Structures are given as structure tokens and as C-alpha cells.
mmCIF file of C-alpha atoms and ligand atoms in Angstrom:
data_model
loop_
_atom_site.group_PDB
_atom_site.id
_atom_site.type_symbol
_atom_site.label_atom_id
_atom_site.label_comp_id
_atom_site.label_asym_id
_atom_site.label_seq_id
_atom_site.Cartn_x
_atom_site.Cartn_y
_atom_site.Cartn_z
ATOM 1 C CA MET A 1 -21.632 23.945 -21.706
ATOM 2 C CA ARG A 2 -18.111 25.135 -21.634
ATOM 3 C CA ASN A 3 -15.820 24.329 -24.223
ATOM 4 C CA CYS A 4 -18.977 22.842 -26.561
ATOM 5 C CA SER A 5 -17.431 24.874 -29.204
ATOM 6 C CA ARG A 6 -14.461 22.585 -29.269
ATOM 7 C CA PHE A 7 -16.627 19.432 -30.119
ATOM 8 C CA ALA A 8 -18.131 21.216 -32.787
ATOM 9 C CA VAL A 9 -15.214 21.353 -35.027
ATOM 10 C CA ILE A 10 -14.227 17.925 -34.655
ATOM 11 C CA SER A 11 -16.643 16.830 -37.096
ATOM 12 C CA LEU A 12 -14.812 14.726 -39.699
ATOM 13 C CA ALA A 13 -15.602 13.506 -43.367
ATOM 14 C CA LEU A 14 -16.039 10.196 -43.271
ATOM 15 C CA GLY A 15 -16.271 9.469 -46.933
ATOM 16 C CA ALA A 16 -14.277 6.651 -48.490
ATOM 17 C CA ALA A 17 -11.594 8.908 -49.964
ATOM 18 C CA ALA A 18 -10.570 10.066 -46.828
ATOM 19 C CA THR A 19 -8.898 6.556 -44.880
ATOM 20 C CA ALA A 20 -6.519 6.855 -42.617
ATOM 21 C CA PRO A 21 -2.889 5.599 -43.506
ATOM 22 C CA ALA A 22 -2.988 2.004 -43.263
ATOM 23 C CA GLN A 23 0.096 1.641 -41.440
ATOM 24 C CA MET A 24 -0.994 3.902 -38.375
ATOM 25 C CA THR A 25 -2.149 2.087 -35.157
ATOM 26 C CA LEU A 26 -3.765 3.066 -32.096
ATOM 27 C CA LYS A 27 -1.080 2.751 -29.596
ATOM 28 C CA ASP A 28 0.861 5.136 -31.826
ATOM 29 C CA ALA A 29 -1.635 7.308 -32.762
ATOM 30 C CA PHE A 30 -2.690 8.308 -28.978
ATOM 31 C CA ARG A 31 1.194 7.835 -27.876
ATOM 32 C CA GLY A 32 1.788 11.192 -25.856
ATOM 33 C CA ALA A 33 -2.026 11.360 -25.109
ATOM 34 C CA PHE A 34 -2.887 8.097 -23.213
ATOM 35 C CA ARG A 35 -2.517 4.516 -23.563
ATOM 36 C CA VAL A 36 -5.289 2.530 -25.682
ATOM 37 C CA GLY A 37 -6.144 -1.035 -24.769
ATOM 38 C CA ALA A 38 -8.523 -3.739 -24.840
ATOM 39 C CA ALA A 39 -9.718 -6.611 -22.773
ATOM 40 C CA LEU A 40 -8.482 -10.074 -23.840
ATOM 41 C CA ASN A 41 -10.388 -13.386 -23.802
ATOM 42 C CA GLU A 42 -8.225 -16.451 -23.496
ATOM 43 C CA ALA A 43 -7.878 -17.564 -26.943
ATOM 44 C CA GLN A 44 -6.469 -14.015 -27.694
ATOM 45 C CA PHE A 45 -3.549 -13.986 -24.877
ATOM 46 C CA THR A 46 -2.968 -17.743 -25.215
ATOM 47 C CA GLY A 47 -2.708 -17.094 -28.745
ATOM 48 C CA ARG A 48 -4.910 -20.107 -29.896
ATOM 49 C CA ASP A 49 -6.879 -17.358 -31.662
ATOM 50 C CA ALA A 50 -3.260 -16.161 -33.590
ATOM 51 C CA ARG A 51 -4.781 -13.585 -35.734
ATOM 52 C CA ALA A 52 -6.319 -11.837 -32.517
ATOM 53 C CA ALA A 53 -3.150 -12.069 -30.583
ATOM 54 C CA ALA A 54 -1.144 -10.684 -33.513
ATOM 55 C CA LEU A 55 -3.719 -7.421 -33.505
ATOM 56 C CA VAL A 56 -3.827 -6.909 -30.130
ATOM 57 C CA ALA A 57 0.197 -6.899 -30.215
ATOM 58 C CA ALA A 58 0.069 -4.438 -33.161
ATOM 59 C CA GLN A 59 -2.597 -2.052 -31.846
ATOM 60 C CA PHE A 60 -2.894 -1.963 -27.979
ATOM 61 C CA ASN A 61 -0.413 -0.471 -25.414
ATOM 62 C CA THR A 62 -2.542 -1.818 -22.132
ATOM 63 C CA ILE A 63 -4.571 -5.352 -21.452
ATOM 64 C CA SER A 64 -7.322 -6.048 -19.419
ATOM 65 C CA PRO A 65 -8.540 -9.273 -18.591
ATOM 66 C CA GLU A 66 -12.041 -10.106 -19.431
ATOM 67 C CA ASN A 67 -12.578 -13.099 -17.072
ATOM 68 C CA VAL A 68 -10.101 -14.878 -15.992
ATOM 69 C CA LEU A 69 -9.174 -12.674 -13.141
ATOM 70 C CA LYS A 70 -12.791 -12.627 -11.469
ATOM 71 C CA TRP A 71 -12.899 -14.416 -8.171
ATOM 72 C CA GLU A 72 -15.339 -17.130 -9.600
ATOM 73 C CA ARG A 73 -12.169 -17.963 -11.999
ATOM 74 C CA VAL A 74 -9.207 -17.718 -9.997
ATOM 75 C CA HIS A 75 -10.464 -18.758 -6.343
ATOM 76 C CA PRO A 76 -13.747 -21.206 -7.521
ATOM 77 C CA ARG A 77 -13.360 -22.951 -4.147
ATOM 78 C CA PRO A 78 -11.926 -22.163 -0.378
ATOM 79 C CA GLY A 79 -8.336 -22.450 -1.115
ATOM 80 C CA ALA A 80 -8.180 -23.262 -4.480
ATOM 81 C CA TYR A 81 -6.605 -21.025 -6.687
ATOM 82 C CA ASP A 82 -6.287 -21.638 -10.496
ATOM 83 C CA PHE A 83 -3.413 -19.612 -11.893
ATOM 84 C CA ASP A 84 -3.079 -21.274 -15.021
ATOM 85 C CA LEU A 85 -4.692 -18.699 -17.353
ATOM 86 C CA PRO A 86 -4.089 -15.584 -15.519
ATOM 87 C CA ASP A 87 -0.341 -16.218 -15.737
ATOM 88 C CA ARG A 88 -0.430 -16.899 -19.662
ATOM 89 C CA TYR A 89 -2.273 -13.407 -19.358
ATOM 90 C CA VAL A 90 0.436 -11.538 -17.638
ATOM 91 C CA ASP A 91 3.289 -13.555 -19.602
ATOM 92 C CA PHE A 92 1.061 -12.378 -22.948
ATOM 93 C CA GLY A 93 1.129 -8.522 -21.241
ATOM 94 C CA GLU A 94 5.066 -8.716 -20.536
ATOM 95 C CA GLN A 95 6.353 -10.307 -23.997
ATOM 96 C CA ASN A 96 4.489 -7.400 -25.426
ATOM 97 C CA HIS A 97 5.623 -4.941 -23.317
ATOM 98 C CA MET A 98 2.092 -3.741 -22.372
ATOM 99 C CA PHE A 99 0.855 -1.776 -19.133
ATOM 100 C CA ILE A 100 -1.406 -4.982 -17.613
ATOM 101 C CA VAL A 101 -4.521 -4.444 -15.588
ATOM 102 C CA GLY A 102 -5.928 -6.690 -12.991
ATOM 103 C CA HIS A 103 -9.664 -6.640 -13.218
ATOM 104 C CA THR A 104 -11.450 -7.130 -10.575
ATOM 105 C CA LEU A 105 -10.827 -7.724 -6.788
ATOM 106 C CA VAL A 106 -14.094 -7.047 -4.656
ATOM 107 C CA TRP A 107 -17.562 -7.222 -6.850
ATOM 108 C CA HIS A 108 -20.784 -8.647 -6.082
ATOM 109 C CA SER A 109 -21.166 -10.433 -9.321
ATOM 110 C CA GLN A 110 -19.160 -13.357 -10.835
ATOM 111 C CA THR A 111 -18.361 -14.026 -7.085
ATOM 112 C CA PRO A 112 -19.221 -17.602 -5.889
ATOM 113 C CA ARG A 113 -21.466 -18.045 -3.031
ATOM 114 C CA TRP A 114 -19.298 -19.674 -0.712
ATOM 115 C CA VAL A 115 -17.502 -16.649 -0.287
ATOM 116 C CA PHE A 116 -20.224 -14.749 1.606
ATOM 117 C CA GLU A 117 -21.655 -18.237 3.564
ATOM 118 C CA ASP A 118 -20.724 -20.636 5.936
ATOM 119 C CA GLY A 119 -21.288 -24.477 5.463
ATOM 120 C CA GLN A 120 -24.736 -24.466 6.409
ATOM 121 C CA GLY A 121 -25.341 -21.550 3.699
ATOM 122 C CA HIS A 122 -25.861 -18.663 6.439
ATOM 123 C CA PRO A 123 -24.158 -15.447 5.979
ATOM 124 C CA VAL A 124 -20.731 -15.240 7.477
ATOM 125 C CA ASP A 125 -20.020 -12.896 10.005
ATOM 126 C CA ARG A 126 -17.929 -9.408 9.333
ATOM 127 C CA ALA A 127 -14.341 -10.803 10.560
ATOM 128 C CA THR A 128 -14.687 -14.170 8.689
ATOM 129 C CA LEU A 129 -15.468 -12.304 5.435
ATOM 130 C CA LEU A 130 -13.138 -9.547 5.852
ATOM 131 C CA GLU A 131 -10.393 -12.180 6.422
ATOM 132 C CA ARG A 132 -11.574 -14.236 3.384
ATOM 133 C CA MET A 133 -11.198 -10.758 1.140
ATOM 134 C CA HIS A 134 -7.850 -10.124 2.831
ATOM 135 C CA GLU A 135 -6.571 -13.699 1.772
ATOM 136 C CA HIS A 136 -7.875 -13.466 -1.262
ATOM 137 C CA ILE A 137 -6.415 -9.949 -2.105
ATOM 138 C CA ARG A 138 -3.085 -10.714 -0.535
ATOM 139 C CA THR A 139 -2.770 -14.118 -2.927
ATOM 140 C CA VAL A 140 -3.695 -12.704 -6.168
ATOM 141 C CA VAL A 141 -2.110 -9.135 -6.227
ATOM 142 C CA GLY A 142 0.606 -10.489 -4.367
ATOM 143 C CA ARG A 143 1.121 -13.301 -7.065
ATOM 144 C CA TYR A 144 1.616 -10.614 -9.509
ATOM 145 C CA LYS A 145 3.297 -7.905 -7.311
ATOM 146 C CA GLY A 146 5.393 -5.569 -9.700
ATOM 147 C CA ARG A 147 3.958 -7.212 -13.003
ATOM 148 C CA ILE A 148 0.552 -6.149 -13.123
ATOM 149 C CA GLY A 149 0.496 -2.684 -13.018
ATOM 150 C CA GLY A 150 -3.120 -1.312 -11.473
ATOM 151 C CA TRP A 151 -6.107 -2.912 -9.901
ATOM 152 C CA ASP A 152 -9.617 -2.319 -10.239
ATOM 153 C CA VAL A 153 -10.147 -2.816 -6.462
ATOM 154 C CA VAL A 154 -13.835 -2.724 -6.162
ATOM 155 C CA ASN A 155 -16.175 -2.720 -9.042
ATOM 156 C CA GLU A 156 -19.698 -1.166 -9.092
ATOM 157 C CA ALA A 157 -20.288 -0.508 -5.589
ATOM 158 C CA LEU A 158 -22.798 2.080 -6.380
ATOM 159 C CA ASN A 159 -26.739 2.069 -7.325
ATOM 160 C CA ASP A 160 -27.925 4.170 -10.157
ATOM 161 C CA ASP A 161 -29.246 6.791 -7.567
ATOM 162 C CA GLY A 162 -25.640 7.227 -6.046
ATOM 163 C CA THR A 163 -26.177 5.286 -2.776
ATOM 164 C CA LEU A 164 -24.032 2.356 -1.797
ATOM 165 C CA ARG A 165 -25.337 -0.861 -3.254
ATOM 166 C CA GLN A 166 -26.584 -3.610 -0.839
ATOM 167 C CA SER A 167 -24.312 -6.242 -1.896
ATOM 168 C CA PRO A 168 -23.242 -8.976 0.517
ATOM 169 C CA TRP A 169 -19.911 -6.883 1.012
ATOM 170 C CA LEU A 170 -22.015 -3.930 2.079
ATOM 171 C CA LYS A 171 -24.502 -6.047 4.223
ATOM 172 C CA ILE A 172 -21.961 -8.163 6.012
ATOM 173 C CA ILE A 173 -18.773 -6.227 6.321
ATOM 174 C CA GLY A 174 -20.437 -2.576 6.455
ATOM 175 C CA GLU A 175 -19.728 0.494 4.537
ATOM 176 C CA ASP A 176 -15.778 0.661 5.299
ATOM 177 C CA TYR A 177 -15.170 -2.809 3.072
ATOM 178 C CA LEU A 178 -14.205 -0.351 0.275
ATOM 179 C CA VAL A 179 -11.577 1.123 2.960
ATOM 180 C CA LYS A 180 -10.446 -2.089 3.833
ATOM 181 C CA ALA A 181 -10.009 -3.593 0.280
ATOM 182 C CA PHE A 182 -7.759 -0.953 -1.238
ATOM 183 C CA GLU A 183 -5.548 -1.079 2.282
ATOM 184 C CA PHE A 184 -5.252 -4.984 1.526
ATOM 185 C CA ALA A 185 -4.602 -4.178 -2.283
ATOM 186 C CA HIS A 186 -1.905 -1.287 -1.763
ATOM 187 C CA GLU A 187 -0.436 -3.802 1.566
ATOM 188 C CA ALA A 188 -0.220 -6.793 -1.557
ATOM 189 C CA ASP A 189 1.403 -4.312 -3.732
ATOM 190 C CA PRO A 190 2.415 -0.803 -2.727
ATOM 191 C CA GLN A 191 3.426 0.252 -6.175
ATOM 192 C CA ALA A 192 0.221 -0.896 -8.166
ATOM 193 C CA GLU A 193 -2.437 1.569 -9.189
ATOM 194 C CA LEU A 194 -5.558 1.053 -7.322
ATOM 195 C CA TYR A 195 -8.895 2.165 -9.057
ATOM 196 C CA TYR A 196 -12.730 2.195 -8.390
ATOM 197 C CA ASN A 197 -14.577 0.747 -11.459
ATOM 198 C CA ASP A 198 -18.186 1.628 -12.296
ATOM 199 C CA TYR A 199 -21.161 1.949 -15.274
ATOM 200 C CA SER A 200 -23.144 5.153 -15.860
ATOM 201 C CA ILE A 201 -20.930 7.186 -13.687
ATOM 202 C CA GLU A 202 -21.441 9.812 -16.098
ATOM 203 C CA ASN A 203 -25.202 10.382 -14.830
ATOM 204 C CA ASP A 204 -25.570 13.184 -12.313
ATOM 205 C CA ALA A 205 -27.000 11.083 -9.563
ATOM 206 C CA LYS A 206 -24.363 8.221 -9.818
ATOM 207 C CA ARG A 207 -21.474 10.691 -10.350
ATOM 208 C CA ASN A 208 -22.356 12.617 -7.055
ATOM 209 C CA GLY A 209 -22.561 8.956 -5.578
ATOM 210 C CA VAL A 210 -18.633 8.537 -7.047
ATOM 211 C CA VAL A 211 -17.530 11.881 -5.859
ATOM 212 C CA ASP A 212 -18.685 11.241 -2.226
ATOM 213 C CA LEU A 213 -17.077 7.493 -2.240
ATOM 214 C CA ILE A 214 -13.744 8.903 -3.450
ATOM 215 C CA ARG A 215 -13.741 11.757 -1.153
ATOM 216 C CA LYS A 216 -14.481 9.422 2.028
ATOM 217 C CA LEU A 217 -11.834 7.079 0.554
ATOM 218 C CA GLN A 218 -9.073 9.628 0.563
ATOM 219 C CA ALA A 219 -10.484 10.849 3.852
ATOM 220 C CA ALA A 220 -9.693 7.730 5.294
ATOM 221 C CA GLY A 221 -6.215 7.916 3.479
ATOM 222 C CA VAL A 222 -6.549 5.709 0.883
ATOM 223 C CA LEU A 223 -4.898 6.640 -2.515
ATOM 224 C CA VAL A 224 -7.184 6.215 -5.239
ATOM 225 C CA ALA A 225 -5.310 6.105 -8.639
ATOM 226 C CA ALA A 226 -8.266 6.547 -10.978
ATOM 227 C CA ILE A 227 -11.600 6.428 -11.412
ATOM 228 C CA GLY A 228 -12.505 3.910 -14.097
ATOM 229 C CA VAL A 229 -15.472 5.237 -16.346
ATOM 230 C CA GLN A 230 -16.496 1.718 -17.629
ATOM 231 C CA GLY A 231 -17.807 3.504 -20.897
ATOM 232 C CA HIS A 232 -20.191 1.076 -22.015
ATOM 233 C CA ASP A 233 -22.345 3.759 -23.958
ATOM 234 C CA LYS A 234 -25.070 4.013 -26.678
ATOM 235 C CA MET A 235 -25.303 5.631 -29.755
ATOM 236 C CA ASP A 236 -26.863 8.652 -27.731
ATOM 237 C CA TRP A 237 -25.787 8.230 -24.331
ATOM 238 C CA PRO A 238 -23.656 9.938 -22.906
ATOM 239 C CA SER A 239 -23.800 12.883 -24.842
ATOM 240 C CA VAL A 240 -20.370 14.509 -25.393
ATOM 241 C CA GLU A 241 -21.306 17.688 -22.862
ATOM 242 C CA LEU A 242 -21.894 14.626 -20.157
ATOM 243 C CA GLU A 243 -18.972 12.662 -20.982
ATOM 244 C CA ASP A 244 -16.758 16.172 -20.956
ATOM 245 C CA ALA A 245 -18.415 16.759 -17.516
ATOM 246 C CA ALA A 246 -17.672 14.044 -15.627
ATOM 247 C CA ILE A 247 -14.189 13.496 -16.755
ATOM 248 C CA THR A 248 -13.996 16.745 -15.334
ATOM 249 C CA THR A 249 -15.588 16.794 -12.184
ATOM 250 C CA PHE A 250 -13.663 13.020 -11.494
ATOM 251 C CA ALA A 251 -10.325 14.934 -12.419
ATOM 252 C CA ARG A 252 -11.024 17.316 -9.828
ATOM 253 C CA LEU A 253 -10.628 14.839 -7.089
ATOM 254 C CA GLY A 254 -7.166 14.613 -8.092
ATOM 255 C CA VAL A 255 -7.275 11.264 -9.601
ATOM 256 C CA LYS A 256 -6.923 10.049 -13.120
ATOM 257 C CA VAL A 257 -9.743 8.769 -15.225
ATOM 258 C CA ASN A 258 -9.516 5.483 -17.055
ATOM 259 C CA ILE A 259 -12.055 4.730 -19.828
ATOM 260 C CA SER A 260 -11.908 1.174 -18.676
ATOM 261 C CA GLU A 261 -14.706 -0.767 -20.925
ATOM 262 C CA LEU A 262 -14.943 1.320 -23.890
ATOM 263 C CA ASP A 263 -17.898 -0.262 -26.195
ATOM 264 C CA ILE A 264 -20.862 1.630 -28.466
ATOM 265 C CA ASP A 265 -23.857 -0.481 -28.566
ATOM 266 C CA VAL A 266 -25.709 0.091 -32.031
ATOM 267 C CA LEU A 267 -28.635 -1.851 -31.653
ATOM 268 C CA PRO A 268 -32.022 -1.216 -30.259
ATOM 269 C CA ARG A 269 -32.431 -0.832 -26.955
ATOM 270 C CA ALA A 270 -33.876 -3.962 -24.916
ATOM 271 C CA THR A 271 -34.467 -1.713 -22.088
ATOM 272 C CA ALA A 272 -35.008 1.857 -20.796
ATOM 273 C CA GLN A 273 -31.840 1.836 -18.888
ATOM 274 C CA THR A 274 -28.497 3.015 -19.415
ATOM 275 C CA SER A 275 -27.334 0.641 -17.149
ATOM 276 C CA ALA A 276 -24.747 -1.899 -17.705
ATOM 277 C CA ASP A 277 -25.500 -4.088 -15.163
ATOM 278 C CA VAL A 278 -24.564 -7.972 -16.156
ATOM 279 C CA ALA A 279 -27.674 -9.263 -14.318
ATOM 280 C CA ILE A 280 -30.246 -7.619 -16.481
ATOM 281 C CA THR A 281 -31.809 -9.716 -19.293
ATOM 282 C CA ALA A 282 -34.433 -9.519 -22.017
ATOM 283 C CA ASN A 283 -36.252 -11.634 -24.221
ATOM 284 C CA SER A 284 -35.083 -12.103 -27.868
ATOM 285 C CA GLN A 285 -37.098 -10.602 -30.698
ATOM 286 C CA ALA A 286 -36.512 -10.033 -34.470
ATOM 287 C CA SER A 287 -36.715 -6.177 -34.233
ATOM 288 C CA LEU A 288 -33.836 -6.229 -31.367
ATOM 289 C CA ASN A 289 -31.487 -7.707 -33.814
ATOM 290 C CA PRO A 290 -31.927 -6.086 -36.990
ATOM 291 C CA TYR A 291 -28.361 -6.178 -38.407
ATOM 292 C CA PRO A 292 -27.709 -10.238 -38.708
ATOM 293 C CA ASN A 293 -26.125 -10.154 -41.888
ATOM 294 C CA GLY A 294 -24.137 -7.283 -41.431
ATOM 295 C CA LEU A 295 -24.179 -3.483 -40.541
ATOM 296 C CA PRO A 296 -25.827 -0.895 -43.114
ATOM 297 C CA ASP A 297 -23.372 1.879 -44.510
ATOM 298 C CA ALA A 298 -25.231 4.824 -42.615
ATOM 299 C CA VAL A 299 -24.955 3.249 -39.242
ATOM 300 C CA GLN A 300 -21.550 2.189 -39.909
ATOM 301 C CA GLN A 301 -21.128 5.989 -40.565
ATOM 302 C CA ALA A 302 -22.779 7.035 -37.708
ATOM 303 C CA LEU A 303 -20.755 4.756 -35.323
ATOM 304 C CA ALA A 304 -17.555 5.966 -36.957
ATOM 305 C CA GLN A 305 -19.070 9.992 -36.285
ATOM 306 C CA ARG A 306 -19.968 8.934 -32.568
ATOM 307 C CA TYR A 307 -16.553 7.268 -31.680
ATOM 308 C CA ALA A 308 -14.646 10.194 -33.275
ATOM 309 C CA ASP A 309 -17.066 12.623 -30.954
ATOM 310 C CA LEU A 310 -16.153 10.501 -27.946
ATOM 311 C CA PHE A 311 -12.628 10.465 -28.576
ATOM 312 C CA GLY A 312 -12.807 14.151 -29.200
ATOM 313 C CA VAL A 313 -13.596 14.229 -25.623
ATOM 314 C CA PHE A 314 -11.100 11.798 -24.329
ATOM 315 C CA LEU A 315 -8.278 14.345 -26.499
ATOM 316 C CA LYS A 316 -9.385 17.346 -24.514
ATOM 317 C CA HIS A 317 -8.750 15.698 -21.490
ATOM 318 C CA ARG A 318 -5.768 13.885 -22.420
ATOM 319 C CA GLY A 319 -3.935 15.157 -19.161
ATOM 320 C CA GLU A 320 -6.443 13.403 -17.402
ATOM 321 C CA ILE A 321 -6.951 10.337 -18.741
ATOM 322 C CA GLY A 322 -4.748 7.493 -18.136
ATOM 323 C CA ARG A 323 -5.823 4.866 -20.698
ATOM 324 C CA VAL A 324 -8.952 4.241 -23.068
ATOM 325 C CA THR A 325 -9.360 0.418 -22.696
ATOM 326 C CA PHE A 326 -12.154 -1.083 -24.984
ATOM 327 C CA TRP A 327 -14.067 -4.221 -23.708
ATOM 328 C CA GLY A 328 -13.498 -6.774 -26.498
ATOM 329 C CA VAL A 329 -10.834 -6.505 -29.384
ATOM 330 C CA ALA A 330 -13.515 -7.300 -32.285
ATOM 331 C CA ASP A 331 -16.798 -7.358 -32.870
ATOM 332 C CA GLY A 332 -17.588 -10.945 -32.674
ATOM 333 C CA ASP A 333 -15.872 -11.442 -29.180
ATOM 334 C CA SER A 334 -18.112 -8.711 -27.631
ATOM 335 C CA TRP A 335 -20.300 -9.334 -24.376
ATOM 336 C CA LEU A 336 -22.971 -7.140 -26.400
ATOM 337 C CA ASN A 337 -23.702 -9.920 -28.541
ATOM 338 C CA ASN A 338 -25.373 -12.189 -25.795
ATOM 339 C CA TRP A 339 -26.532 -9.045 -23.427
ATOM 340 C CA PRO A 340 -28.973 -8.323 -22.276
ATOM 341 C CA VAL A 341 -30.373 -10.404 -25.319
ATOM 342 C CA ARG A 342 -28.684 -13.563 -26.018
ATOM 343 C CA GLY A 343 -27.752 -14.110 -29.937
ATOM 344 C CA ARG A 344 -27.474 -10.781 -31.255
ATOM 345 C CA THR A 345 -25.302 -9.720 -33.780
ATOM 346 C CA SER A 346 -23.442 -6.446 -32.254
ATOM 347 C CA TYR A 347 -20.946 -3.948 -33.771
ATOM 348 C CA PRO A 348 -19.919 -2.247 -30.671
ATOM 349 C CA LEU A 349 -15.781 -1.997 -31.296
ATOM 350 C CA LEU A 350 -13.172 -0.666 -34.058
ATOM 351 C CA PHE A 351 -12.444 -4.100 -35.595
ATOM 352 C CA ASP A 352 -15.297 -6.090 -37.592
ATOM 353 C CA ARG A 353 -15.670 -10.166 -37.382
ATOM 354 C CA GLN A 354 -13.102 -10.762 -39.630
ATOM 355 C CA ASP A 355 -10.549 -8.480 -37.265
ATOM 356 C CA ARG A 356 -10.435 -5.743 -39.952
ATOM 357 C CA PRO A 357 -10.278 -2.228 -39.068
ATOM 358 C CA LYS A 358 -14.224 -0.331 -39.446
ATOM 359 C CA PRO A 359 -14.996 3.002 -40.587
ATOM 360 C CA ALA A 360 -15.054 4.094 -36.874
ATOM 361 C CA PHE A 361 -11.045 2.921 -36.221
ATOM 362 C CA ASP A 362 -10.121 5.223 -38.906
ATOM 363 C CA ALA A 363 -12.161 8.027 -37.458
ATOM 364 C CA VAL A 364 -10.466 7.813 -34.350
ATOM 365 C CA ILE A 365 -6.766 7.681 -35.979
ATOM 366 C CA ARG A 366 -7.876 10.292 -37.976
ATOM 367 C CA LEU A 367 -8.838 12.774 -35.149
ATOM 368 C CA ALA A 368 -5.306 11.942 -33.437
ATOM 369 C CA GLY A 369 -3.929 13.619 -36.366
ATOM 370 C CA GLN A 370 -5.837 16.570 -36.376
ATOM 371 C CA PRO A 371 -4.725 20.066 -35.115
ATOM 372 C CA LYS A 372 -7.357 19.695 -32.447
ATOM 373 C CA GLY A 373 -6.306 16.312 -31.764
ATOM 374 C CA LEU A 374 -2.868 15.364 -30.399
ATOM 375 C CA SER A 375 -0.602 18.155 -31.866
ATOM 376 C CA ARG A 376 -1.976 20.950 -30.326
HETATM 377 C C1 GLA B 1 -19.006 -5.243 -16.426
HETATM 378 C C2 GLA B 1 -17.693 -5.670 -15.734
HETATM 379 C C3 GLA B 1 -16.724 -6.540 -16.710
HETATM 380 C C4 GLA B 1 -17.658 -7.044 -17.947
HETATM 381 C C5 GLA B 1 -18.826 -6.122 -18.510
HETATM 382 C C6 GLA B 1 -19.590 -6.868 -19.309
HETATM 383 O O1 GLA B 1 -19.004 -4.133 -17.014
HETATM 384 O O2 GLA B 1 -16.987 -4.933 -14.988
HETATM 385 O O3 GLA B 1 -16.047 -7.144 -15.860
HETATM 386 O O4 GLA B 1 -18.526 -8.461 -17.138
HETATM 387 O O5 GLA B 1 -19.573 -5.613 -17.310
HETATM 388 O O6 GLA B 1 -18.855 -7.729 -19.662
#
């Protein structure tokens, strides 16, 4: 694989002696390369979790909303919008001079059933669903015009084989629902960056599906600013070569690449897939939750090396990557404590359950300072 040797040289001494300078932050370490962000829950952006809010303000220069801008939360019933928490999310970002992301407008999940149904529970027709989509996007994007800088317009439209997912959006509107969603978002805020966001799109078939999809959108005159590579990663997937190839392929489309939901699952796989489909569930068993009382040092160090390897790829593509956003701030907040198995103790992020930086944090900070990192 081309440029493979560049990864080989980014191997780190992760021993205790090589700790990063305590004052260095993620946003400063990668300034000039890409923004670094986190998805926030409401305790963080309202300041109820004051320690986490301070950590976010210190470390990150972009934020995403974990849940409060999903359709079921912001628009739970016809004509009823709840902007209380989204307003506070946007206020928090502005107060801290951050690039604010909106997530997500059109998705098959966490969208109430009424959106797709009439009063009798039958599917609505194309015109009705298009009008609902239009009204939702106009209202939500319009409210934060000039304040939210980029939107995940469509989330997870593809199957793992690269074909279009048979979502209610596709079934009722047809393939052009994607073009329409981007057009409505552009109309509501012409300055906002518009993104397509999905998981496992490093894999060949799905990667090809993304390429086809973006080309079709571009042919229809849609301006896609970036592809969001969610980055719900495992210790052994994607390989650095696969990650590198995916970013290269996407950047060739003339769009930016955002690593939009990064985390690395160190727990045993409960299913064979690399999918991050939120609908997947698996039964709980002790063997799937091996570290309830803390992460063994060897795993901690392996996670640090894994993060360093991935950030090596991101830095190589610094001109093509807009931001790297973690899906959560500290390990205790992560969705991976409850997915796909409920009640596990997961360790996927850079900060531990007490909001302290982990060896993985030191590893990525140190990488930014290496000759092969920022100062090339
Ligand atoms: C997907 C969605 C996110 C979030 C994560 C898991 O990746 O895009 O909004 O739900 O799953 O929490």
C-alpha cells in the first residue's frame, strides 16, 4: 500500500517516562491541521456537569449534539418543536467560540413514526413527506442560520453492500429524497456546510456506494461540503491502510472528510459485524464485559497505540480533513457502555470516568508534536 512506510515510523514510546506536557490541549496540538471536537450530552452543555463542561471548553474547538437535534427530540409531534436544549447547546458553542455542528436532519432512526404516517397509521404519500421534510429543515436549520456552521443533512442512507437503505424516506419519496434534503438545507442556510454522514464506509462495498451517492448529488448540482466518516472503530478495524484508502478516495471527490463520531471499542465483539447500526442488540454475558473494575495496563497501552496509529493517518491527510470529533467526552458518557450490549464498562475515549486524560490522550498529543506530525 502506498505510503505505508509513513505509518511504520509513527510508532511511539508509550512508557510512563514519555508523558505529554500537562498543559497541552487537543485543540492546540492539532491547530493548523484540523479541528478537534466532541459530541455533547445535555449535562455538559448546560453546565450541570461543570467539570465536563470545563474540560470541553479547554480541549475542543468544535462540538456536535449527541441527541438534542435529532428529529424525535427537537420535533416530537406535528407542529411541536422543542428548542430549549438545542438553544442552550448553540449558546454553549458560541460562548466558547466553537465551530457548531448540527446532527442530524434526515435519518431513519430516532425519527418518530408520525413523520411517515397519516392519522390512520398508513404511509403518507410522496408530496406529504417531502413537505414535512421541507418544513422540518426550514424550521430547524433556519432557526440557527449563521450560528450552526455545518449540518449532517442525511445520516446513514446506505446498506453495508453500498445499496440505498430501504428507509421510509426512500420508500415513500424515492431516490431523490437525498437531493431534496440537501436543497432544503441549502435554502434554509446558504452559508452552512452540508454533510453526508455514515458508518463503516471504509469497507470496499460501502465506500463505493458513498462515491456513487456523492457523484449523483454533485451531478444534481448539490454542494456537499464533506463526507462524515463516523469512525466507530474497533481495535482491529479499520486497518490504517483501509482508513488511508477511504480518506484518499473521498477526498478525490472534491469534498472534505470529517471524522465525525470517533471512538475505539476495546471490548470483545458481541456480533461479527463492524456495523455501528444503533438497532443492533446482543445479550449480556460476563465474557463480553471483561473490565468492569478498570482497564488493564496492557490494553490501555494498546488503545493508546491504536489511537496514535489512526491519528497518524489523519495527520497525513491534514489538508483533506476538516475535523476529528469524538462521540462523547469521557468513557463514562459513551454510548458503547450500552451498545450493542447493555450495562458494559467501556473505555473508548481519551478521558477516563473521572475526566482525566488517559495514555491515549498523551499518545495523540505527542504525535502532533512529532516531526512526522504537525511540523513537517
Ligand atoms: C450513529 C448516529 C449518532 C449516534 C451513534 C451512536 O452513529 O449518527 O447520532 O446515535 O450512532 O450513539
